[in-house]
Amino acid sequence: MFDHDLAIFFADAGVDGTLAGQPVRVIFDAPAEEMLGGVMLASQPQVQIATASVPASVEGLPLVIPQGAYTVRLHVPDGTGMSTLHLSQA
Amino acid sequence: MPTAILSLTTPIKAALVGLPALNGGQVYRGRDVVLPRDAQRGIRINTVRHAGKTLDVAGTHLLWTGDLAITLMARATSQQDGEEAIDELLGPVWAALLAMPAPPGANGIALDPLIAIALDEADQTVTTATLALRITHITTAADLQPAT
């Protein structure tokens, strides 16, 4: 795990929101992907967030950011102190 | 004149275009396109194969066993699971297929049906139900025109 301040990663591209009611700062992205073997196009909304800001059993909890209200579908920590939360529309 | 191969899917497309359950979605025949992000529902009709054999000694007619894939596509709302979402399209589509007249040269289009459902997760749950339909039909051997 990096031991420096992760806040620098969120300074410019980050947005403020709440995760299960607690304030967080995240970097939002929503790439489009072909699903089900190229049958349907769908967005894969996700945020980058400091792992320390992610509560236990985060799946199913609400994330509210300026881009919209979402539910956390999957938590993927990368082992360096950063995590990706995959989101569904709330 | 189109062959019986194409003539089979033409009335199927006609029966499904404008179906209220599509909520304005498109019906694609003979396309391999992705359902656009802003479309909630859609249908693809694709011919998979036709296996034929000679029907008479003179070889003037062929009996075909055709397989069609009708792929229904739906996005679930946040209040639905994927099976609920696709079911709202599956029922009306099935009813429309059974209600339509048999295409020329065929007895029916719903012999030995198979329904395969697939799910994936994104911002919404996306679901497909593929109706695999087996159609037996007869054509002339010379030019593949529908025959009875």
Tab-separated table of N, CA, C and O in Angstrom, chain B residues 71 74 96 116 135 147:
chain	number	residue	atom	x	y	z
B	71	THR	N	-34.151	-12.919	-30.737
B	71	THR	CA	-33.516	-12.472	-29.503
B	71	THR	C	-34.246	-11.247	-28.960
B	71	THR	O	-34.290	-10.203	-29.610
B	74	ALA	N	-34.017	-6.568	-23.099
B	74	ALA	CA	-34.708	-5.647	-22.188
B	74	ALA	C	-33.766	-5.209	-21.083
B	74	ALA	O	-32.884	-5.965	-20.666
B	96	ALA	N	-47.865	-13.111	-29.998
B	96	ALA	CA	-47.921	-12.607	-31.374
B	96	ALA	C	-47.442	-13.657	-32.368
B	96	ALA	O	-47.995	-13.793	-33.471
B	116	ALA	N	-33.764	-19.493	-24.191
B	116	ALA	CA	-32.515	-19.369	-23.430
B	116	ALA	C	-32.415	-17.937	-22.912
B	116	ALA	O	-32.507	-16.983	-23.693
B	135	ILE	N	-38.674	-24.540	-37.646
B	135	ILE	CA	-39.738	-24.418	-38.638
B	135	ILE	C	-39.496	-25.436	-39.738
B	135	ILE	O	-38.402	-25.482	-40.327
B	147	ALA	N	-43.588	-23.846	-51.244
B	147	ALA	CA	-44.483	-24.801	-51.908
B	147	ALA	C	-45.325	-25.481	-50.847
B	147	ALA	O	-45.003	-25.459	-49.658
